[in-house]
Coordinates of C-alpha atoms in Angstrom, one line a residue:
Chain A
X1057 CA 106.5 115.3 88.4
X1058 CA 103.5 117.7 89.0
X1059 CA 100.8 117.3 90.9
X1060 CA 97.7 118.7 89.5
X1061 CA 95.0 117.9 91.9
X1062 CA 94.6 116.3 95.3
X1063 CA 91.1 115.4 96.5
X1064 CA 90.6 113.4 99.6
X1065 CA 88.3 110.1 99.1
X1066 CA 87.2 107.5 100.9
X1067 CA 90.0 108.4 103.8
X1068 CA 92.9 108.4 101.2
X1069 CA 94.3 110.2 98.3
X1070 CA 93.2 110.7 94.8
X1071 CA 95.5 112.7 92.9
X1072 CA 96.0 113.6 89.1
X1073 CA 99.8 114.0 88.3
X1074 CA 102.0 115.0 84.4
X1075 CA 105.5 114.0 84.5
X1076 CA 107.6 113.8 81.1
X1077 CA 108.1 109.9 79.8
X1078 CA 111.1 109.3 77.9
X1079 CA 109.1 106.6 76.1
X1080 CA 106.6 109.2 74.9
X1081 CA 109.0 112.0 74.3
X1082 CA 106.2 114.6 76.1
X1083 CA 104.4 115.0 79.0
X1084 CA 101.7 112.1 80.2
X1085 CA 98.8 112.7 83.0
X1086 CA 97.8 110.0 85.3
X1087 CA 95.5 109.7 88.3
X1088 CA 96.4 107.8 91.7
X1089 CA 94.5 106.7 94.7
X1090 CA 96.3 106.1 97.6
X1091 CA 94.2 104.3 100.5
X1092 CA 95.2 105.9 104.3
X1093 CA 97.7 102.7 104.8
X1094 CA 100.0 104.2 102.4
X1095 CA 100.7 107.1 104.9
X1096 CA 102.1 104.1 107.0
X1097 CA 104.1 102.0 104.3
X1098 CA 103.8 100.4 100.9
X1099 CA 100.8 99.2 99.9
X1100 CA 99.6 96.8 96.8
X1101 CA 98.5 98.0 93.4
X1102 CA 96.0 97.7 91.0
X1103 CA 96.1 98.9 87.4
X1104 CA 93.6 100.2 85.4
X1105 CA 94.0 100.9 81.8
X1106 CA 91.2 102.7 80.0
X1107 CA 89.3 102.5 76.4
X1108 CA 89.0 104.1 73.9
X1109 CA 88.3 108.3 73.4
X1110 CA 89.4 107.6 77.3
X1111 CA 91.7 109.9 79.4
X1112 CA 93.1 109.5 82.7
X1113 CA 89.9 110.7 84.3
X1114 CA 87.2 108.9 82.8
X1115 CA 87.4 105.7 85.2
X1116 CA 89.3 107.9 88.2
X1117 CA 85.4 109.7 88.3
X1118 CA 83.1 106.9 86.6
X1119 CA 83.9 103.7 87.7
X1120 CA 83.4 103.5 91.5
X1121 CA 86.8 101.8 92.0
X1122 CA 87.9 104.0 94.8
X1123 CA 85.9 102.4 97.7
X1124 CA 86.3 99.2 97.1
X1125 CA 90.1 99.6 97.2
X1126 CA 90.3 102.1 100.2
X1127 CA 88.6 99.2 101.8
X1128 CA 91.1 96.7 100.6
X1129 CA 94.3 99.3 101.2
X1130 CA 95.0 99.4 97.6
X1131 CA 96.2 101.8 95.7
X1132 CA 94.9 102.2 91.8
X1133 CA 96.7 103.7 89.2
X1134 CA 95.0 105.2 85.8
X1135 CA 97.3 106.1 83.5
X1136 CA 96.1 108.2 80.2
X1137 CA 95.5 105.9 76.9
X1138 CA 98.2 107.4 74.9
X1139 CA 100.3 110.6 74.2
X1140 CA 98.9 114.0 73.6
X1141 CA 99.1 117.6 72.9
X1142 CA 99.6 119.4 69.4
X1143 CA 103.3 118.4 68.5
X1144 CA 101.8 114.7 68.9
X1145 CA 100.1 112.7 65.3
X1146 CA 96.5 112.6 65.5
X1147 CA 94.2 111.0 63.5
X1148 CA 90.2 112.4 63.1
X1149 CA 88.6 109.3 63.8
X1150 CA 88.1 108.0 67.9
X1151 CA 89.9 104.9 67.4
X1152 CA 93.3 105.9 66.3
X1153 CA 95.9 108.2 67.5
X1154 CA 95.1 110.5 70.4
X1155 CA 92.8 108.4 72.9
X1156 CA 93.5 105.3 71.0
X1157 CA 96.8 104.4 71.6
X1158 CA 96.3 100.6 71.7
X1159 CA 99.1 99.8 74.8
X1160 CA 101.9 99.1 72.0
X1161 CA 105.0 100.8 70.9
X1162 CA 104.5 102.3 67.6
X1163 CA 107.1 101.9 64.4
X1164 CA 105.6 103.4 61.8
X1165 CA 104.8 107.1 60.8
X1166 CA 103.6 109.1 61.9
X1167 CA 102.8 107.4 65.2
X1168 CA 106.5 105.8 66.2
X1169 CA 107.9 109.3 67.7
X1170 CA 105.3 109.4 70.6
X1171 CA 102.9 106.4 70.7
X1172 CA 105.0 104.3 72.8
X1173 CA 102.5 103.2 75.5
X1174 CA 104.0 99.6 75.9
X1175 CA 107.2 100.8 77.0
X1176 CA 105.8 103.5 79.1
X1177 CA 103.5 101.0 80.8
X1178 CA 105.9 98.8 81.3
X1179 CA 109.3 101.2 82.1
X1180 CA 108.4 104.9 82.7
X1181 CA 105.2 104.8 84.5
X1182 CA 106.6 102.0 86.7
X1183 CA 109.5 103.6 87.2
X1184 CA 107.9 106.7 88.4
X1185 CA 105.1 105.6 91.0
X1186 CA 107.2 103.1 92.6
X1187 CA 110.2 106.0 93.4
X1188 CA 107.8 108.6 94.0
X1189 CA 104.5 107.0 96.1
X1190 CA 104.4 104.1 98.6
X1191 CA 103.4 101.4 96.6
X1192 CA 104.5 97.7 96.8
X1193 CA 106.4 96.6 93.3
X1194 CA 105.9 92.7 94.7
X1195 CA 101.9 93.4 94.6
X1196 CA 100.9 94.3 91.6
X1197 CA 97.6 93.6 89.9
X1198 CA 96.1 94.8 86.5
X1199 CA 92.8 95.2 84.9
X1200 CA 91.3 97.4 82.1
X1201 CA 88.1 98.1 80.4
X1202 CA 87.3 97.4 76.3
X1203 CA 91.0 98.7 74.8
X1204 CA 92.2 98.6 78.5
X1205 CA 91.1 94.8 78.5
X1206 CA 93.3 94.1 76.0
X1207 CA 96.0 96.2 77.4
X1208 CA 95.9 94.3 80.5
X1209 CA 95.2 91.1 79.5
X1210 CA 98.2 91.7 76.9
X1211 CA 100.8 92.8 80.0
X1212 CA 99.8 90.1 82.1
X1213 CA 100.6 87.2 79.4
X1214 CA 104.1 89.3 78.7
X1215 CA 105.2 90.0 82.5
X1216 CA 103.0 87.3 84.3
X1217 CA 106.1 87.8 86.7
X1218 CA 105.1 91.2 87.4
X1219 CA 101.4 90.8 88.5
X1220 CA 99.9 88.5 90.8
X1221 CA 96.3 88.7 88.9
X1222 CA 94.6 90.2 86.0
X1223 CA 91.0 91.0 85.1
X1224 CA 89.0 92.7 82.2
X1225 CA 85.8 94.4 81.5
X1226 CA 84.9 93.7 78.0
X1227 CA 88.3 93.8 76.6
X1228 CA 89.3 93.5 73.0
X1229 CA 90.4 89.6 73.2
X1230 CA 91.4 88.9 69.5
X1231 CA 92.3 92.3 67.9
X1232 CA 94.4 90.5 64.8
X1233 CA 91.1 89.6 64.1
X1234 CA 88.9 92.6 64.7
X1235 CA 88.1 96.0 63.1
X1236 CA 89.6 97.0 66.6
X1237 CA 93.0 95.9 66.1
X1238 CA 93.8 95.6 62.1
X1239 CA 93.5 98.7 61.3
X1240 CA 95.5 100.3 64.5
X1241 CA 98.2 97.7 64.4
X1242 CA 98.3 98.4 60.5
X1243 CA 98.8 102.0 61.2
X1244 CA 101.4 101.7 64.5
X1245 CA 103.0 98.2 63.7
X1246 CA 103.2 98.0 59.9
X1247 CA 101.9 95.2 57.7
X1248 CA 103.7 92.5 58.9
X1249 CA 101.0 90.8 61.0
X1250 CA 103.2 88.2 62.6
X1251 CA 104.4 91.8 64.9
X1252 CA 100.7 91.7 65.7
X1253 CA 100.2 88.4 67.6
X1254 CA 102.5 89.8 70.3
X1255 CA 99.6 92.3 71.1
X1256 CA 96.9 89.7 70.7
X1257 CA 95.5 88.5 73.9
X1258 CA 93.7 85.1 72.7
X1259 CA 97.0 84.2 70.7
X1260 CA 99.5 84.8 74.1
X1261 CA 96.8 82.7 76.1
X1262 CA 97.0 79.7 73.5
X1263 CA 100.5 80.1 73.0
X1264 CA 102.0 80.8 76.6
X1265 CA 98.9 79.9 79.0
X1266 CA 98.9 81.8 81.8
X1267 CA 99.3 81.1 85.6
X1268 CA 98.0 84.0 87.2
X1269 CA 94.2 84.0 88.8
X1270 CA 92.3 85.7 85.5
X1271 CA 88.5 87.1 85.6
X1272 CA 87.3 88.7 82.9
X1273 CA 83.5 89.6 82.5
X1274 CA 81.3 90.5 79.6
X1275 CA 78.1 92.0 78.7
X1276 CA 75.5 90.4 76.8
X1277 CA 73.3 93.5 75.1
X1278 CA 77.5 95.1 74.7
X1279 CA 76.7 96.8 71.0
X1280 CA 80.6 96.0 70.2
X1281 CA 80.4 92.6 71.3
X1282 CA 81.4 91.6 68.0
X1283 CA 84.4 93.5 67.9
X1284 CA 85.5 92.5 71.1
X1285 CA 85.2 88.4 70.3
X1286 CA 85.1 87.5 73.4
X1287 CA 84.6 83.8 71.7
X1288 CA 88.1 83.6 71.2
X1289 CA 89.4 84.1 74.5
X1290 CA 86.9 81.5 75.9
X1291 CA 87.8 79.2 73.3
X1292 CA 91.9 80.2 74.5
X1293 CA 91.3 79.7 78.0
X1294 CA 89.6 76.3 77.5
X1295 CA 92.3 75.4 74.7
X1296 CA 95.3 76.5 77.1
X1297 CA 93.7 74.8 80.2
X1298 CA 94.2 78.7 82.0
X1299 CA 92.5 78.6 85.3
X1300 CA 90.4 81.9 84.1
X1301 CA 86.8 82.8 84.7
X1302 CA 85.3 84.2 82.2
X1303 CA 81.3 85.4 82.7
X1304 CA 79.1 87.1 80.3
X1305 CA 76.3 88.9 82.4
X1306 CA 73.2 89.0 81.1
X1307 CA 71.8 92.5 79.8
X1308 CA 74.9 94.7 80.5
X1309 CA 76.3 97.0 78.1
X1310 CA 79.6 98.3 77.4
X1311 CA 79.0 101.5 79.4
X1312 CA 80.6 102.5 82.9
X1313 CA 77.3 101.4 84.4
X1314 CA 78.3 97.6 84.0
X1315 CA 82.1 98.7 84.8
X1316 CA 81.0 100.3 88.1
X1317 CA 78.5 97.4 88.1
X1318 CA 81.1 94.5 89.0
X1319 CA 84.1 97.1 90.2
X1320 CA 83.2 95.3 93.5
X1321 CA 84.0 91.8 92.4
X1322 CA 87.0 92.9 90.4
X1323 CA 89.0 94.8 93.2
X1324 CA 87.7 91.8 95.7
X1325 CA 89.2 89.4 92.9
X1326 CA 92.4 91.5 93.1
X1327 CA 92.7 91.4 96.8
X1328 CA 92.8 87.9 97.3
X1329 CA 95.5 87.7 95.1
X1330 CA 97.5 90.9 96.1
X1331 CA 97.1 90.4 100.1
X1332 CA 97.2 86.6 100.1
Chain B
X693 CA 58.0 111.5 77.6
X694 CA 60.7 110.0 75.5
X695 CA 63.5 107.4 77.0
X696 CA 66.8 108.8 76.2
X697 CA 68.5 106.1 77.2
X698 CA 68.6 102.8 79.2
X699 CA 71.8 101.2 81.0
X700 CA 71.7 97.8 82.8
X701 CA 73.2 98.8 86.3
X702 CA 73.9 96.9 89.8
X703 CA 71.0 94.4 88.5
X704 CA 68.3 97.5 87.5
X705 CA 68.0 100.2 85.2
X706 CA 69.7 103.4 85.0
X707 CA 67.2 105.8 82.4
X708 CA 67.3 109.1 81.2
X709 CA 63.9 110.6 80.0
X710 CA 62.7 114.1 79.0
X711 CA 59.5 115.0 79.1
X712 CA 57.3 118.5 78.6
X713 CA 56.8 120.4 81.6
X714 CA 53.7 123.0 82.1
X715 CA 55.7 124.8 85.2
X716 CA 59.4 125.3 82.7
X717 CA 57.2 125.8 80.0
X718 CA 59.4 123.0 78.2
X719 CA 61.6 120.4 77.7
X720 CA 62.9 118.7 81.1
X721 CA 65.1 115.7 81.2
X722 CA 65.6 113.6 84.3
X723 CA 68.1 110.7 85.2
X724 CA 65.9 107.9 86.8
X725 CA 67.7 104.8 88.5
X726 CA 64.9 101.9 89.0
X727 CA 66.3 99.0 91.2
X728 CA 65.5 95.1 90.1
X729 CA 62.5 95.1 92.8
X730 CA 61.0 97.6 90.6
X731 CA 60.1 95.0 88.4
X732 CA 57.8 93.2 91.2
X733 CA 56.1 96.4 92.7
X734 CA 56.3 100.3 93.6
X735 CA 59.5 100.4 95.6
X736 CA 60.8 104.1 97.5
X737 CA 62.8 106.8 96.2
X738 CA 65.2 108.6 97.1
X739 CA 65.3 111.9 95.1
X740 CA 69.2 113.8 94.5
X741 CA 69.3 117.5 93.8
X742 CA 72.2 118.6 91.8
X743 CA 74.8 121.9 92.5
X744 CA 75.5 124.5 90.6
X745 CA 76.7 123.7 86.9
X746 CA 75.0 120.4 86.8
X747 CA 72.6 118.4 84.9
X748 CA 71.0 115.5 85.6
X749 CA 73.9 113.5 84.2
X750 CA 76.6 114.3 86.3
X751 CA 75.9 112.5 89.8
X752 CA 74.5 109.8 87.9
X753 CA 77.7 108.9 86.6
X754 CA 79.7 109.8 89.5
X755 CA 78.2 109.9 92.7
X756 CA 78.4 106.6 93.5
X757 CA 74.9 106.0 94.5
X758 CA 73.3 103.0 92.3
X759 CA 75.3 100.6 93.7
X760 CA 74.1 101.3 97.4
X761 CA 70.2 102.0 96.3
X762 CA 70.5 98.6 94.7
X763 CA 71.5 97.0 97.5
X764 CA 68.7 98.4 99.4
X765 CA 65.8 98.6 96.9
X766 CA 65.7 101.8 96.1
X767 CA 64.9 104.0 93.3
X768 CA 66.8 107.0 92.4
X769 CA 65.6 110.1 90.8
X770 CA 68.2 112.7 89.2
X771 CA 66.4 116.2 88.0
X772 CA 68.1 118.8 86.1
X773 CA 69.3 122.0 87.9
X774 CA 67.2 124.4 85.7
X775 CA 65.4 124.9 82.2
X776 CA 67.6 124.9 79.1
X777 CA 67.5 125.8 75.7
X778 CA 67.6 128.4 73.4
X779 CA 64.5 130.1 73.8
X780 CA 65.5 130.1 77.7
X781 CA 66.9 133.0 79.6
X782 CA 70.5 132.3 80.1
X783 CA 73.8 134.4 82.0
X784 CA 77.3 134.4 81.4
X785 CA 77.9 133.5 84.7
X786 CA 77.9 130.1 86.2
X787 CA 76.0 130.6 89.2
X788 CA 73.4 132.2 87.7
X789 CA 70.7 131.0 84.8
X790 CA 70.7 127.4 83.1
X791 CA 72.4 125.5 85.7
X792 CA 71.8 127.3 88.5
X793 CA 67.8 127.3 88.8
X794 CA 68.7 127.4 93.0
X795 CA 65.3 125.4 93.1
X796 CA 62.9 128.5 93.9
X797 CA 59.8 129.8 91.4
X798 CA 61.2 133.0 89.7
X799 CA 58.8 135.8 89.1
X800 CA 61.0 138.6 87.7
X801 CA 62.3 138.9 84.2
X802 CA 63.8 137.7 82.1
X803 CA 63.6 134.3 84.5
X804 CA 59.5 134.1 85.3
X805 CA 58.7 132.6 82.3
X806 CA 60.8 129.1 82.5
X807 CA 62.7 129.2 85.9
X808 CA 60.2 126.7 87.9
X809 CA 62.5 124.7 89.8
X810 CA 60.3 124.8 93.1
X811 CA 57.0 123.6 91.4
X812 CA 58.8 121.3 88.7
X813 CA 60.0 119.5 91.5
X814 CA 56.9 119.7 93.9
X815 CA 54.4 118.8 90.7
X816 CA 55.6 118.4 87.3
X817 CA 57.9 115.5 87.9
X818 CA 56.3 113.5 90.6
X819 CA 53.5 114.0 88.8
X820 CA 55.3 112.5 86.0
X821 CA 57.2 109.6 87.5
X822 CA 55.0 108.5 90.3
X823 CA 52.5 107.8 87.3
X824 CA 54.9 106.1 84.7
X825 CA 56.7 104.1 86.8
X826 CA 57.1 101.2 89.9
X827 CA 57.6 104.0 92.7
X828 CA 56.0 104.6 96.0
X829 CA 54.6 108.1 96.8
X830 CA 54.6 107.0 100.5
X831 CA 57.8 106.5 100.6
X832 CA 59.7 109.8 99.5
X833 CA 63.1 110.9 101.0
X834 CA 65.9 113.8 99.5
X835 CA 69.1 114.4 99.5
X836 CA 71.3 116.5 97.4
X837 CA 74.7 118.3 97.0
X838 CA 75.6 122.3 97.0
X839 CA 72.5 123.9 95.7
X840 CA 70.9 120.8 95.7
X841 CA 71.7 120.5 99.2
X842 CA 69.9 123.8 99.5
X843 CA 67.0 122.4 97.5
X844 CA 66.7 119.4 99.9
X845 CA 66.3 120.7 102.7
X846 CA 64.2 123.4 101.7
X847 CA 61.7 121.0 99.8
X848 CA 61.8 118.8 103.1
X849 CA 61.3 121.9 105.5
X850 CA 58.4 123.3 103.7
X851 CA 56.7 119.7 102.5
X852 CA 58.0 117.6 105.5
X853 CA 54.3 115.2 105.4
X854 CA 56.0 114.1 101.6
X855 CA 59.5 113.1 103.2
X856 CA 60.6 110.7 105.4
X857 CA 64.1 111.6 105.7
X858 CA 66.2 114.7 104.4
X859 CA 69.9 114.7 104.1
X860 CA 72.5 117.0 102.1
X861 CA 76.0 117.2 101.0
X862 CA 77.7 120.5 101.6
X863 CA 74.5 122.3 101.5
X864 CA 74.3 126.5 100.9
X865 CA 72.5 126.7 104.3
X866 CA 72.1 130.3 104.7
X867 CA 71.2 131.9 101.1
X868 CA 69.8 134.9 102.3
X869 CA 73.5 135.7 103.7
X870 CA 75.7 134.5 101.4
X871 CA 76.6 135.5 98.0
X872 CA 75.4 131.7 96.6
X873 CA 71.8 133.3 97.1
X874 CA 71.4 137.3 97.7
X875 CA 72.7 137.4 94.1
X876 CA 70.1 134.7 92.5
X877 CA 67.4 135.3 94.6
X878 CA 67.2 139.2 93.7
X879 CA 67.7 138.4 90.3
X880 CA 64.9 135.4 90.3
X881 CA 62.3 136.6 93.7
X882 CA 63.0 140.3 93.1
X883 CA 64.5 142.9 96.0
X884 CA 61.5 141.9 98.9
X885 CA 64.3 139.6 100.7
X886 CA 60.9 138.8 103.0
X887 CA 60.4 136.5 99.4
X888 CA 63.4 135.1 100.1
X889 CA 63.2 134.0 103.3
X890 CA 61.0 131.0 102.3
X891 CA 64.0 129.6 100.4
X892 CA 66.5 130.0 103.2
X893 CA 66.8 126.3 105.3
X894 CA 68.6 128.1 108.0
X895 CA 65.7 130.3 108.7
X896 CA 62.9 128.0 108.2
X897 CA 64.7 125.4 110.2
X898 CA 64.7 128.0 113.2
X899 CA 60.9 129.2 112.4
X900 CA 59.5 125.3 112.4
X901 CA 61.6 122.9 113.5
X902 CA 61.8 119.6 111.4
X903 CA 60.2 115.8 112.6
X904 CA 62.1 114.0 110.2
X905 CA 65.8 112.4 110.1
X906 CA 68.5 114.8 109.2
X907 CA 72.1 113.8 108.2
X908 CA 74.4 116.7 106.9
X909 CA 77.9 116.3 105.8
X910 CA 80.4 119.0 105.2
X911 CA 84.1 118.9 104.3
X912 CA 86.3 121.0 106.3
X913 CA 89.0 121.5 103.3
X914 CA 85.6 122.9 101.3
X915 CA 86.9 126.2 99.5
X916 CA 83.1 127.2 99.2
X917 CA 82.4 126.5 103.4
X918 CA 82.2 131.0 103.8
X919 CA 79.4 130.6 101.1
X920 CA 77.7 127.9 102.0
X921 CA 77.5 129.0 106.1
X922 CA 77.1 125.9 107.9
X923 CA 77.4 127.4 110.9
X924 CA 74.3 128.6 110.4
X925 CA 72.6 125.7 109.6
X926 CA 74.8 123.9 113.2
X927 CA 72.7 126.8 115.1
X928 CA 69.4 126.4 113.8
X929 CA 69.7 122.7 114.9
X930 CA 70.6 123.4 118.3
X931 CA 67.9 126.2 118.2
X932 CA 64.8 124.6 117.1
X933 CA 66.3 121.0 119.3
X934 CA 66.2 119.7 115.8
X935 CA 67.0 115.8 115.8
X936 CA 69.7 116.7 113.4
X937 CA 73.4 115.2 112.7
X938 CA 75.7 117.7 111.3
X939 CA 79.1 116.2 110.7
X940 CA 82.4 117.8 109.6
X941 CA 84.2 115.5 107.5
X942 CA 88.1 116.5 108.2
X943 CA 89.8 117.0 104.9
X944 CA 87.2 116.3 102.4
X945 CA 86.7 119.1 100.0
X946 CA 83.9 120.0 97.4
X947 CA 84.5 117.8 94.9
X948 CA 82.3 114.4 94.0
X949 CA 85.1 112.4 95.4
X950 CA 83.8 114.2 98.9
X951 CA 80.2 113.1 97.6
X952 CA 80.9 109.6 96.5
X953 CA 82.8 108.9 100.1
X954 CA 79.5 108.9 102.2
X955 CA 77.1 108.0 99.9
X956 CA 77.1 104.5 101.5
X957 CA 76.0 106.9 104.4
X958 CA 73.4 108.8 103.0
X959 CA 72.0 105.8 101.6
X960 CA 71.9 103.5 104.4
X961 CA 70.0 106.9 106.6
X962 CA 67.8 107.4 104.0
X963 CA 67.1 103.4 103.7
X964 CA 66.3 103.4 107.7
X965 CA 63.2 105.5 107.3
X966 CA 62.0 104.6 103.9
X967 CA 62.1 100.6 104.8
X968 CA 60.8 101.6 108.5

């Protein structure tokens, strides 16, 4: 591992770190907070996976998450959205390939060589903080915003044993469904769509439930809300009796300003459920 | 002016407007965050000055300060650094031209004709936003980071009766010393450094004093603290018995992260003598 940067914030630790994944077969960036506790012993950790066109940094700067969990003691972990660099498949539009990696393990050309974020989400990043930093494997918490929704919301229902809540803002709830999700799970998973519902959030909840404290917010002027359908993950929380809350705020978009908006009731969400 | 764009934020509105100004001779734009009481009636303002290499976008998206000036009422205001375009005089260098207008009125070539900062900011865009929207002239108070740290407390020193509080973030204190100033200000004022001395908050603060609040933060791991002299800044205090609090904030570097980790601060000072 390499550290890149180390800024001091809000009394703890921010840092920006590349280690090689074996998942990805290359190098991956991620950014850390530490709060001050973690100079004095393991600390609980939250999660954050990003959206789309999204690198490590774009929450780590935008999203305002670093207070609220220095004032919690939690650390935050933002990992980058998929592989990158020029031996890595790209593809010219925002939504697919670099930036766009959809938290699944790809098994189709060109993607399958590199595009394994499942599997570095759920081994190699893991793997890595939890030997290297003070952080707590028994508290763990996740949460993401649009793509990262979905990426969170999809980990949770697969390791609910792993995390001790979940949140979204304005995730991707039914991507089988959605412009975003056919054509990226055409392109990493195949045709096959029954390989799909495994990485659809709405189909886990009705299929599995889930009993993990769930908050996930949306906003009403969002311009993708109809990619997002956050219906169907309403109509799968009510369906699957999931103890979830789910609220659409009036007037917010689907920009960082509504992100950094309710960060405050997200990482308080978290830290009744990580410190309880 | 024109509305750039609008983003529902901690329950108010987070703008971005440009608008023609007679002192740049041309297209300014401005970040402008208008809290929900803004809706009801003029409410105060805080205005933030930018550093070097800035627009108006970047401590709008990651200084951290909606979220506090919500909570208190407040409106924020977020000027550009300089004039821009391609008719406008630019440099290769990054502390010098668009970017870096060091908030002074130039008068030498090839700067004179657009570089305005000092009277955009003391007419032009209060001019401007005092007339277009909810805000409350009697009610004025600045802050700002770097240059705009420079520009705050210069603005404040010479117009004190339009402030009712000044604070900065890593201000350059002592231009006329340092090479963050003797470079710009012979290349915008000219070689007269009594020209200069006008733009210096070290030397004005020892020449009149200042009755207002004064909060200034500086980090002690700052790689820029030999240009931005706060020493010299610490002694004008002491000399002109200043009300003044100067704290050195161990660890904490340049960087927005430094920025974002006492906003709350700045906020809550500037709060206390606008809601006096």
């Amino acid at each position: 591992m390499k550290i890149l940067s180390e800024n001091k914030a809000f009394g703890g630790r921010q840092l920006v770190a590349s280690h090689p994944s074996p998942s990805c077969q290359g190098e991956m960036t991620f950014g850390l907070f530490l709060p001050k506790e973690a100079e004095a012993g393991r600390v609980p950790v939250l999660w954050y996976l990003s959206g789309l066109t999204c690198t490590h940094e774009n929450a780590m700067v935008k999203a305002g998450a670093q207070g609220w969990a220095a004032r919690e003691g939690i650390a935050l972990v933002f990992p980058d959205t998929s592989p990158r660099g020029s031996g890595v498949a790209d593809d010219p539009a925002f939504d697919l390939g670099q930036g766009a990696g959809f938290y699944v393990d790809a098994t189709c050309a060109p993607w399958a060589p590199h595009f394994k974020m499942w599997s570095y989400l759920t081994m190699d990043l893991p793997a890595l903080v939890f030997e290297a930093f003070a952080l707590d494997r028994d508290r763990q918490a996740i949460t993401g915003h649009s793509m990262g929704g979905h990426g969170a919301l999809t980990l949770a229902l697969t390791h609910p044993e792993r995390f001790r809540s979940v949140s979204a803002f304005a995730p991707i709830c039914n991507p089988t469904q959605s412009d975003w999700g056919r054509k990226q799970f055409t392109a990493y998973l195949g045709a096959n769509e029954a390989d799909w519902a495994l990485h659809d959030a709405s189909i886990l909840l009705r299929e599995r439930g889930l009993d993990l404290p769930l908050l996930i917010d949306q906003g009403s002027a969002d311009k993708f809300i109809d990619l997002l359908m956050p219906g169907a993950i309403e109509a799968a929380i009510a369906a699957s009796h999931t103890r979830g809350t789910y609220r659409l705020q009036p007037g917010y978009d689907h920009s960082y300003f509504f992100v950094s908006t309710f960060m405050e009731d997200h990482v308080a969400f978290h830290a009744r459920a990580l410190k309880a």
